[in-house]
Coordinates of C-alpha atoms and ligand atoms in Angstrom, one line a residue:
Chain A
X1 CA -0.1 -0.1 0.0
X2 CA 1.4 3.6 -1.3
X3 CA 2.0 5.6 2.3
X4 CA 3.6 8.5 0.7
X5 CA 2.2 9.5 -2.7
X6 CA 3.4 12.7 -4.5
X7 CA 1.8 13.0 -7.7
X8 CA 3.0 16.0 -10.5
X9 CA 4.0 18.3 -7.1
X10 CA 5.1 22.1 -8.2
X11 CA 5.4 24.6 -6.1
X12 CA 6.9 28.5 -6.4
X13 CA 8.2 31.0 -4.0
X14 CA 7.2 34.0 -5.8
X15 CA 8.3 34.2 -9.2
X16 CA 10.6 30.9 -8.3
X17 CA 10.2 27.9 -9.2
X18 CA 11.0 25.8 -6.8
X19 CA 9.6 22.5 -7.6
X20 CA 8.7 21.3 -11.4
X21 CA 6.8 18.2 -11.8
X22 CA 8.0 16.2 -9.1
X23 CA 6.3 12.8 -9.0
X24 CA 6.9 10.3 -6.3
X25 CA 5.4 7.6 -4.1
X26 CA 6.7 5.8 -0.3
X27 CA 5.1 1.9 0.2
X28 CA 4.7 1.3 3.6
X29 CA 7.5 -0.4 4.8
X30 CA 9.7 1.4 1.9
X31 CA 13.0 3.3 3.4
X32 CA 13.5 6.1 0.3
X33 CA 16.8 8.2 0.3
X34 CA 16.7 11.7 -1.0
X35 CA 19.6 13.2 -2.3
X36 CA 21.2 15.8 -4.0
X37 CA 23.6 18.8 -4.4
X38 CA 22.2 21.8 -1.7
X39 CA 19.1 23.7 -3.3
X40 CA 17.8 21.4 -5.3
X41 CA 14.6 21.3 -3.2
X42 CA 14.7 18.0 -0.8
X43 CA 13.9 20.1 2.2
X44 CA 11.2 22.4 0.2
X45 CA 9.7 18.8 -0.9
X46 CA 10.3 17.0 2.7
X47 CA 8.0 20.1 4.0
X48 CA 5.0 19.6 1.7
X49 CA 4.9 16.1 2.5
X50 CA 3.1 16.8 5.7
X51 CA 2.2 20.3 4.4
X52 CA 4.0 22.9 6.4
X53 CA 4.4 24.6 2.8
X54 CA 1.5 24.4 0.4
X55 CA 2.2 23.1 -3.0
X56 CA 0.4 25.1 -6.1
X57 CA 0.5 22.4 -8.5
X58 CA 0.0 19.1 -8.7
X59 CA -1.4 16.3 -5.6
X60 CA -0.1 14.8 -2.3
X61 CA -1.7 11.6 -0.7
X62 CA -0.1 10.9 2.6
X63 CA -1.7 7.2 3.8
X64 CA -5.1 7.6 2.1
X65 CA -5.3 11.6 2.9
X66 CA -4.9 14.1 -0.1
X67 CA -3.5 17.0 1.8
X68 CA -5.7 19.5 0.2
X69 CA -8.8 18.2 0.5
X70 CA -10.3 20.9 2.7
X71 CA -11.9 18.2 4.7
X72 CA -8.4 16.9 5.9
X73 CA -7.2 18.0 9.1
X74 CA -3.6 19.1 8.7
X75 CA -2.9 18.7 12.7
X76 CA -4.0 15.7 13.0
X77 CA -2.4 13.8 10.1
X78 CA 0.8 15.4 10.8
X79 CA 0.4 14.0 14.7
X80 CA 1.2 11.2 13.0
X81 CA 3.9 11.9 10.4
X82 CA 6.5 11.9 12.4
X83 CA 9.2 14.6 11.4
X84 CA 13.0 15.2 11.7
X85 CA 14.9 18.0 11.1
X86 CA 19.0 19.3 10.6
X87 CA 18.3 21.5 13.7
X88 CA 16.8 19.0 15.8
X89 CA 14.2 21.6 16.5
X90 CA 13.5 20.6 20.4
X91 CA 12.1 23.7 22.6
X92 CA 14.6 24.7 24.8
X93 CA 12.9 26.3 27.5
X94 CA 11.2 22.3 28.3
X95 CA 13.0 19.6 30.1
X96 CA 13.3 16.3 27.8
X97 CA 10.2 14.7 28.8
X98 CA 8.2 17.3 28.6
X99 CA 9.7 17.6 24.7
X100 CA 8.4 14.0 24.6
X101 CA 5.2 13.8 26.4
X102 CA 3.5 18.5 25.2
X103 CA 2.2 16.8 21.6
X104 CA 1.4 13.4 23.0
X105 CA -0.9 15.5 26.4
X106 CA -2.2 18.6 24.2
X107 CA -2.7 16.6 21.1
X108 CA -3.6 12.5 21.0
X109 CA -5.0 13.9 24.7
X110 CA -3.0 11.1 26.3
X111 CA -2.8 11.8 30.4
X112 CA -0.1 12.9 31.2
X113 CA 1.6 9.4 33.3
X114 CA 0.7 7.7 30.2
X115 CA 2.9 10.4 28.0
X116 CA 5.6 10.1 30.5
X117 CA 5.5 6.2 30.4
X118 CA 5.1 6.5 26.1
X119 CA 8.2 9.2 26.3
X120 CA 10.2 7.6 28.9
X121 CA 10.5 4.1 26.6
X122 CA 11.1 5.6 23.6
X123 CA 13.5 7.9 25.5
X124 CA 15.1 4.7 26.3
X125 CA 15.3 3.1 23.0
X126 CA 17.7 5.8 22.0
X127 CA 20.1 5.4 24.9
X128 CA 18.9 8.5 26.7
X129 CA 17.2 7.7 29.9
X130 CA 19.7 9.0 32.1
X131 CA 19.2 12.4 30.3
X132 CA 15.5 12.6 31.3
X133 CA 15.2 15.3 32.8
X134 CA 18.0 17.9 31.4
X135 CA 17.1 20.6 29.3
X136 CA 18.2 20.3 25.3
X137 CA 20.8 23.2 25.8
X138 CA 23.0 20.3 28.2
X139 CA 22.9 17.5 25.3
X140 CA 25.1 17.4 23.5
X141 CA 23.5 17.7 19.1
X142 CA 23.8 13.8 18.4
X143 CA 21.8 13.1 21.9
X144 CA 19.0 16.3 20.8
X145 CA 19.2 14.5 17.8
X146 CA 18.2 11.3 19.2
X147 CA 15.9 13.0 22.0
X148 CA 14.4 14.1 18.5
X149 CA 13.8 11.5 17.5
X150 CA 12.3 10.2 20.4
X151 CA 10.0 12.5 20.3
X152 CA 9.1 11.7 17.3
X153 CA 8.2 8.0 17.7
X154 CA 6.3 8.9 20.8
X155 CA 3.0 9.8 19.1
X156 CA 3.3 6.7 17.1
X157 CA 4.2 7.7 13.8
X158 CA 2.7 5.9 11.4
X159 CA 6.0 6.8 8.6
X160 CA 8.8 9.3 9.3
X161 CA 10.3 12.4 7.6
X162 CA 14.4 13.1 8.1
X163 CA 16.0 16.0 6.6
X164 CA 19.6 15.9 7.0
X165 CA 19.6 14.9 10.3
X166 CA 23.3 14.7 10.6
X167 CA 24.4 17.4 9.1
X168 CA 24.4 19.8 11.5
X169 CA 26.2 17.4 14.3
X170 CA 30.4 16.9 15.0
X171 CA 31.6 14.1 12.3
X172 CA 32.6 11.6 16.2
X173 CA 28.0 11.9 16.6
X174 CA 26.8 11.6 13.5
X175 CA 26.9 7.6 14.2
X176 CA 24.9 7.8 17.4
X177 CA 22.1 9.1 15.0
X178 CA 22.7 6.6 11.5
X179 CA 22.6 3.2 14.0
X180 CA 19.3 5.0 15.3
X181 CA 17.7 4.8 12.3
X182 CA 19.0 2.1 11.1
X183 CA 17.0 0.3 13.7
X184 CA 14.0 1.8 12.8
X185 CA 14.3 1.5 9.4
X186 CA 15.1 -2.9 10.0
X187 CA 12.0 -2.9 12.0
X188 CA 10.2 -2.2 8.9
X189 CA 9.2 2.0 9.8
X190 CA 8.1 4.0 6.4
X191 CA 11.0 5.8 5.9
X192 CA 11.8 9.2 3.8
X193 CA 15.4 10.0 4.6
X194 CA 17.3 13.5 2.8
X195 CA 20.6 12.8 4.3
X196 CA 23.9 12.4 2.6
X197 CA 24.9 9.5 4.4
X198 CA 25.4 7.1 1.4
X199 CA 27.0 4.2 3.9
X200 CA 23.0 4.8 5.2
X201 CA 21.7 4.0 1.7
X202 CA 23.4 1.9 1.0
X203 CA 22.5 0.0 4.2
X204 CA 18.8 -0.1 4.5
X205 CA 17.6 1.9 1.5
X206 CA 15.6 0.9 -0.6
X207 CA 15.5 3.1 -3.2
X208 CA 16.7 6.2 -4.0
X209 CA 15.6 10.1 -5.7
X210 CA 18.3 12.2 -6.6
X211 CA 17.0 16.0 -6.9
X212 CA 18.2 18.6 -9.2
X213 CA 16.8 22.5 -9.7
X214 CA 13.6 21.4 -8.1
X215 CA 13.1 17.9 -9.7
X216 CA 14.0 14.5 -9.1
X217 CA 16.3 13.1 -12.0
X218 CA 16.9 10.0 -11.3
X219 CA 14.7 7.8 -8.4
X220 CA 15.5 4.5 -8.8
X221 CA 16.2 1.2 -6.5
X222 CA 18.7 1.2 -4.1
X223 CA 21.3 -1.4 -6.7
X224 CA 20.6 0.3 -10.0
X225 CA 21.6 3.6 -8.5
X226 CA 25.0 3.2 -6.9
X227 CA 25.2 0.0 -9.5
X228 CA 24.7 2.4 -12.5
X229 CA 23.3 5.6 -12.4
X230 CA 21.5 7.0 -15.4
X231 CA 21.4 10.9 -14.8
X232 CA 24.4 12.9 -15.7
X233 CA 24.3 14.7 -12.8
X234 CA 23.7 11.9 -10.1
X235 CA 26.8 10.4 -11.7
X236 CA 29.2 13.4 -10.6
X237 CA 27.1 14.1 -7.6
X238 CA 27.8 10.6 -6.1
X239 CA 30.9 10.8 -7.6
X240 CA 32.2 13.9 -5.1
X241 CA 30.1 12.5 -2.3
X242 CA 31.6 8.9 -2.7
X243 CA 35.4 10.0 -2.1
X244 CA 34.8 11.4 0.8
Chain B
X1 CA 19.1 83.5 48.1
X2 CA 18.4 81.6 51.5
X3 CA 16.0 78.9 51.7
X4 CA 13.8 77.7 53.7
X5 CA 14.1 74.0 54.2
X6 CA 11.1 72.5 56.2
X7 CA 10.9 68.5 55.7
X8 CA 8.1 69.4 58.4
X9 CA 5.8 70.6 55.9
X10 CA 4.6 66.8 55.2
X11 CA 3.5 66.4 58.0
X12 CA 1.6 69.6 58.4
X13 CA -2.4 69.5 58.0
X14 CA -3.1 70.3 54.3
X15 CA -5.6 73.9 54.2
X16 CA -9.1 71.6 54.1
X17 CA -7.4 70.4 56.7
X18 CA -8.6 66.5 56.1
X19 CA -5.6 65.3 54.8
X20 CA -1.0 65.9 54.9
X21 CA 1.2 67.0 52.7
X22 CA 2.9 63.6 52.8
X23 CA -1.1 62.3 52.5
X24 CA -1.9 63.9 49.0
X25 CA 1.7 62.1 47.8
X26 CA 0.8 59.1 48.6
X27 CA -2.7 60.0 47.1
X28 CA -1.0 60.7 43.7
X29 CA 1.1 58.0 44.6
X30 CA -1.6 55.8 44.6
X31 CA -3.2 56.6 41.2
X32 CA 0.0 57.2 39.6
X33 CA 0.4 53.0 40.6
X34 CA -3.2 51.7 39.5
X35 CA -3.1 54.5 36.5
X36 CA 0.5 52.4 35.4
X37 CA -0.3 48.6 37.0
X38 CA -3.3 49.0 34.9
X39 CA -2.4 49.9 32.2
X40 CA 0.5 47.5 31.8
X41 CA -1.7 44.4 32.1
X42 CA -3.9 45.8 29.1
X43 CA -0.5 46.7 27.1
X44 CA 0.7 43.3 27.9
X45 CA -2.3 41.5 27.0
X46 CA -2.9 43.6 24.1
X47 CA 0.4 44.0 23.1
X48 CA 1.3 39.6 22.9
X49 CA -1.9 39.5 21.1
X50 CA -0.8 42.1 18.1
X51 CA 3.2 41.0 18.0
X52 CA 1.3 37.6 17.5
X53 CA -0.8 38.8 14.8
X54 CA 2.3 40.8 13.1
X55 CA 4.5 37.3 12.3
X56 CA 1.3 35.4 11.7
X57 CA 0.4 33.8 7.8
X58 CA -2.4 36.1 7.0
X59 CA -1.9 39.2 5.1
X60 CA -5.2 41.0 6.8
X61 CA -3.9 40.2 10.6
X62 CA -0.7 40.6 9.9
X63 CA -1.3 44.1 7.6
X64 CA -4.3 45.0 10.6
X65 CA -1.9 44.5 13.1
X66 CA 0.8 46.2 11.7
X67 CA -1.4 49.7 11.2
X68 CA -2.1 49.9 14.7
X69 CA 1.6 50.0 15.7
X70 CA 2.2 52.7 13.0
X71 CA -1.2 55.2 14.1
X72 CA -0.3 54.5 17.9
X73 CA 3.4 54.6 18.2
X74 CA 3.1 58.1 15.8
X75 CA 1.0 60.1 17.4
X76 CA 2.3 61.5 20.1
X77 CA 1.2 60.6 23.8
X78 CA -0.5 64.0 24.6
X79 CA -2.4 63.6 21.3
X80 CA -3.5 60.2 21.9
X81 CA -4.5 61.4 25.7
X82 CA -6.7 64.6 24.1
X83 CA -8.2 62.6 21.3
X84 CA -9.7 60.1 24.5
X85 CA -10.2 62.9 26.4
X86 CA -11.8 65.5 24.4
X87 CA -12.6 64.2 21.1
X88 CA -14.0 60.0 21.3
X89 CA -17.0 61.4 23.6
X90 CA -18.0 63.7 20.8
X91 CA -17.7 61.2 18.7
X92 CA -19.4 58.3 20.0
X93 CA -23.0 58.3 19.7
X94 CA -25.1 61.3 21.7
X95 CA -27.3 59.0 23.8
X96 CA -23.9 56.9 24.7
X97 CA -21.5 60.3 24.6
X98 CA -23.7 62.2 26.9
X99 CA -24.0 59.7 29.4
X100 CA -20.4 59.2 29.3
X101 CA -20.1 63.0 30.2
X102 CA -22.5 62.4 33.4
X103 CA -20.3 59.7 34.7
X104 CA -17.8 61.0 37.0
X105 CA -15.1 63.0 35.8
X106 CA -12.8 61.6 38.4
X107 CA -13.2 58.0 36.1
X108 CA -13.4 60.1 33.2
X109 CA -9.7 60.8 33.4
X110 CA -8.6 57.9 35.2
X111 CA -10.0 55.6 32.2
X112 CA -9.6 58.0 29.0
X113 CA -5.6 57.9 30.7
X114 CA -5.5 54.0 31.3
X115 CA -7.2 53.2 27.5
X116 CA -4.7 55.8 26.4
X117 CA -1.4 54.6 28.2
X118 CA -2.8 51.1 27.5
X119 CA -3.4 51.4 23.7
X120 CA 0.1 53.0 23.5
X121 CA 2.5 50.8 25.1
X122 CA 0.3 47.4 23.4
X123 CA 1.8 49.5 20.4
X124 CA 5.4 49.3 21.8
X125 CA 5.5 45.7 23.4
X126 CA 3.6 44.3 20.2
X127 CA 7.2 45.7 18.2
X128 CA 9.1 43.9 21.0
X129 CA 6.9 40.8 21.1
X130 CA 7.1 40.5 16.8
X131 CA 11.2 40.6 17.3
X132 CA 11.4 38.5 20.1
X133 CA 9.2 35.8 18.0
X134 CA 11.1 36.2 14.8
X135 CA 14.6 36.4 16.4
X136 CA 13.5 32.5 17.1
X137 CA 14.5 30.2 15.0
X138 CA 12.1 29.5 12.1
X139 CA 12.3 25.1 12.3
X140 CA 10.8 26.3 15.8
X141 CA 7.4 27.0 14.5
X142 CA 7.6 24.1 11.8
X143 CA 8.4 21.3 14.7
X144 CA 5.3 22.2 16.2
X145 CA 3.4 22.2 13.7
X146 CA 5.0 18.6 13.0
X147 CA 4.1 17.2 15.6
X148 CA 0.4 18.0 15.3
X149 CA -0.4 21.1 17.1
X150 CA -2.3 23.5 15.6
X151 CA -0.9 27.6 14.5
X152 CA -2.5 28.5 18.0
X153 CA -1.2 26.0 20.3
X154 CA 2.5 26.5 18.7
X155 CA 2.5 30.2 19.6
X156 CA 1.1 29.1 23.3
X157 CA 3.5 26.2 24.0
X158 CA 6.7 26.8 22.0
X159 CA 7.0 30.0 20.1
X160 CA 5.7 32.5 23.5
X161 CA 7.0 31.1 25.8
X162 CA 10.6 31.5 24.5
X163 CA 10.5 34.6 22.8
X164 CA 9.0 35.8 25.9
X165 CA 12.0 35.4 27.8
X166 CA 14.0 36.8 25.3
X167 CA 12.4 39.9 25.2
X168 CA 12.4 40.4 28.8
X169 CA 14.8 43.4 29.3
X170 CA 13.0 45.1 27.0
X171 CA 9.7 45.1 28.0
X172 CA 11.6 45.8 31.7
X173 CA 11.8 49.7 29.9
X174 CA 8.8 49.6 28.5
X175 CA 7.3 48.8 32.2
X176 CA 9.3 51.7 33.4
X177 CA 8.5 53.7 30.7
X178 CA 4.0 53.0 31.4
X179 CA 5.6 54.7 35.0
X180 CA 6.9 57.8 33.4
X181 CA 4.3 58.5 30.6
X182 CA 1.2 58.1 33.6
X183 CA 2.3 61.7 34.4
X184 CA 0.9 62.8 31.2
X185 CA -2.7 62.5 33.0
X186 CA -2.0 65.3 35.1
X187 CA -2.8 67.5 31.0
X188 CA -6.5 66.0 31.5
X189 CA -6.9 67.2 35.7
X190 CA -6.0 63.3 37.0
X191 CA -4.0 64.3 40.1
X192 CA -1.7 61.2 40.2
X193 CA 1.9 61.7 41.3
X194 CA 3.7 64.7 39.5
X195 CA 0.3 66.6 39.5
X196 CA -0.1 66.0 43.2
X197 CA 3.4 67.4 43.7
X198 CA 3.1 70.5 41.2
X199 CA -0.1 71.3 43.9
X200 CA 1.8 70.9 46.8
X201 CA 4.3 73.4 45.0
X202 CA 1.4 75.5 44.4
X203 CA 0.7 75.6 48.5
X204 CA 3.4 75.7 51.1
X205 CA 6.0 76.9 48.2
X206 CA 8.5 74.3 49.5
X207 CA 9.3 73.6 45.9
X208 CA 12.4 71.4 46.3
X209 CA 11.0 69.3 49.6
X210 CA 8.3 68.5 47.0
X211 CA 10.2 68.2 44.5
X212 CA 12.9 66.0 46.1
X213 CA 10.4 64.1 47.5
X214 CA 8.8 63.1 44.2
X215 CA 12.0 62.1 42.6
X216 CA 12.4 60.2 45.4
X217 CA 8.9 58.2 44.6
X218 CA 9.8 57.9 41.0
X219 CA 13.3 56.1 41.5
X220 CA 11.8 54.0 44.1
X221 CA 9.2 52.7 41.5
X222 CA 12.2 52.2 39.2
X223 CA 14.1 50.4 41.6
X224 CA 11.5 48.0 42.7
X225 CA 10.0 47.3 38.5
X226 CA 14.4 46.0 38.5
X227 CA 14.0 44.3 40.8
X228 CA 10.7 42.3 40.6
X229 CA 12.0 41.8 36.3
X230 CA 15.6 40.6 37.3
X231 CA 14.1 38.5 40.0
X232 CA 11.7 36.7 37.1
X233 CA 14.5 36.5 35.0
X234 CA 16.4 34.5 36.7
X235 CA 13.3 32.1 37.8
X236 CA 12.2 32.0 33.6
X237 CA 15.9 31.6 32.4
X238 CA 16.4 28.4 30.9
X239 CA 19.1 26.0 32.0
X240 CA 22.5 25.5 28.7
X241 CA 20.3 27.8 26.5
X242 CA 22.5 29.7 24.3
X243 CA 21.3 32.8 22.8
X244 CA 20.1 34.0 26.6
X245 CA 22.8 35.6 28.9
Ligands
ADP1 N1 10.6 30.3 2.4 C1 11.7 30.4 0.7 N2 11.7 31.4 0.1 C2 11.9 31.5 -1.0 N3 13.3 30.4 -1.4 C3 12.9 29.8 -0.8 C4 12.6 29.2 0.7 N4 12.9 28.4 1.0 C5 14.3 27.7 0.3 N5 14.0 28.8 -0.4 C6 14.7 28.2 -1.5 O1 14.0 26.7 -2.4 C7 15.3 26.3 -3.0 C8 15.0 25.0 -2.5 O2 15.9 25.1 -1.1 P1 15.1 23.8 -0.3 O3 14.6 23.1 -0.7 O4 16.1 23.6 1.0 O5 16.9 22.7 -0.9 P2 18.0 21.7 0.1 O6 17.4 21.4 1.0 O7 18.0 20.5 -1.4 O8 19.0 22.5 0.3 C9 16.4 27.4 -2.7 O9 17.1 28.0 -3.6 C10 16.3 28.1 -1.8 O10 17.1 28.9 -1.6
MG2 MG1 17.3 21.4 2.8

């Protein structure tokens, strides 16, 4: 079953076209990696998936719900689409515990005890149970990102969106976050990940999408993508990335 | 020139005999405090609301809030007071306006000054709130929304708590300004602290004592407000947050 359907999506910021006729889909349990040069529209595309950005053309359907449908309750839909950001975006004035529980309580209507139990279980899962009472400012980048993942997981997401979750991290912290993501992927979580971590892609991706200038120029199975990327830009990009 | 210092003047009875001159000053102080605190609460509520509107993704709402700020920040405070006090009752429907003019003159003065100071200060608070929200990382709003919070919930739980913390120092100076600006109410006859000291001079000719006393009272208000706001800053400080020094 298709979890995320993106059909002929185009988007403009004023006169500037960020996305041009993008189409792809993510089926249930699939892990799709999105890569491409900076400014190619990856973040914009992924933000369109949960309606954080509006699109001017095309159609996006998540779990059978069309985003543009006037009867769609976007907040309700987003509650079950986890999102992880490049800059973590934990709420700095709340303890880790409050970060984990606020949306469960205010959005899902869970009791404080219920939310706390679920939040702490997810925190344990990312290996940070001991940090529950700390504030985000007291954590390392890698720890903050893992808390952010736990926060999204506590909402029982049907799929997860990642926007360059490791690009803001010091190199020694990249793996602790990737490990959590790999574990999620192997457990069958549906994931759409913007990332340049090709090791991660090789390990768990089912498909790889390559974007350039707002277009999806390559959308291939992992083996095809790493074996014989057809688009010239993708080849060039890969050769640059893999040199590192 | 010799000046007859007479600090006992404050304990002397006033001509009507009902009070002492110190009683007058404290009476004025009470009006200054009531007016300023009332106006400040009004300014906070209205200013935070307007500040939020200035940042919402809706042109009409954001534009209306911007227009409010332009009007109330750029028309001199004195002119605004005269409009509230003299012009507004004439603009109201005749019956309402007449009813207003029948009420206690003191109440008229007080409420005109309260509305004037409150609306004026709200425009200034609004700009601080807008700047505070704008200084937060853009991703914070998206993070709130992505968790399923509605836009109002995102403001309530995510954006405003941080923005208000960031703008506490400028809010302190706006708060202090309210007390200073409240003296403008004397121009429509409200006998607040500054007007009361003027009156004291008129009656006793002990100008130095009167102005020293009133200065001390204003300074005392300042010190108390600053102390209170510092305390608030300390109690709401976010552990480890880099942006807040
Ligand atoms: N809010 C915005 N307003 C105008 N232009 C934007 C905005 N956000 C992104 N852009 C532009 O859209 C293009 C794609 O941005 P983005 O999706 O962030 O790319 P990527 O994530 O692939 O680096 C860039 O050229 C960027 O400058
Ligand atoms: Mg990006």
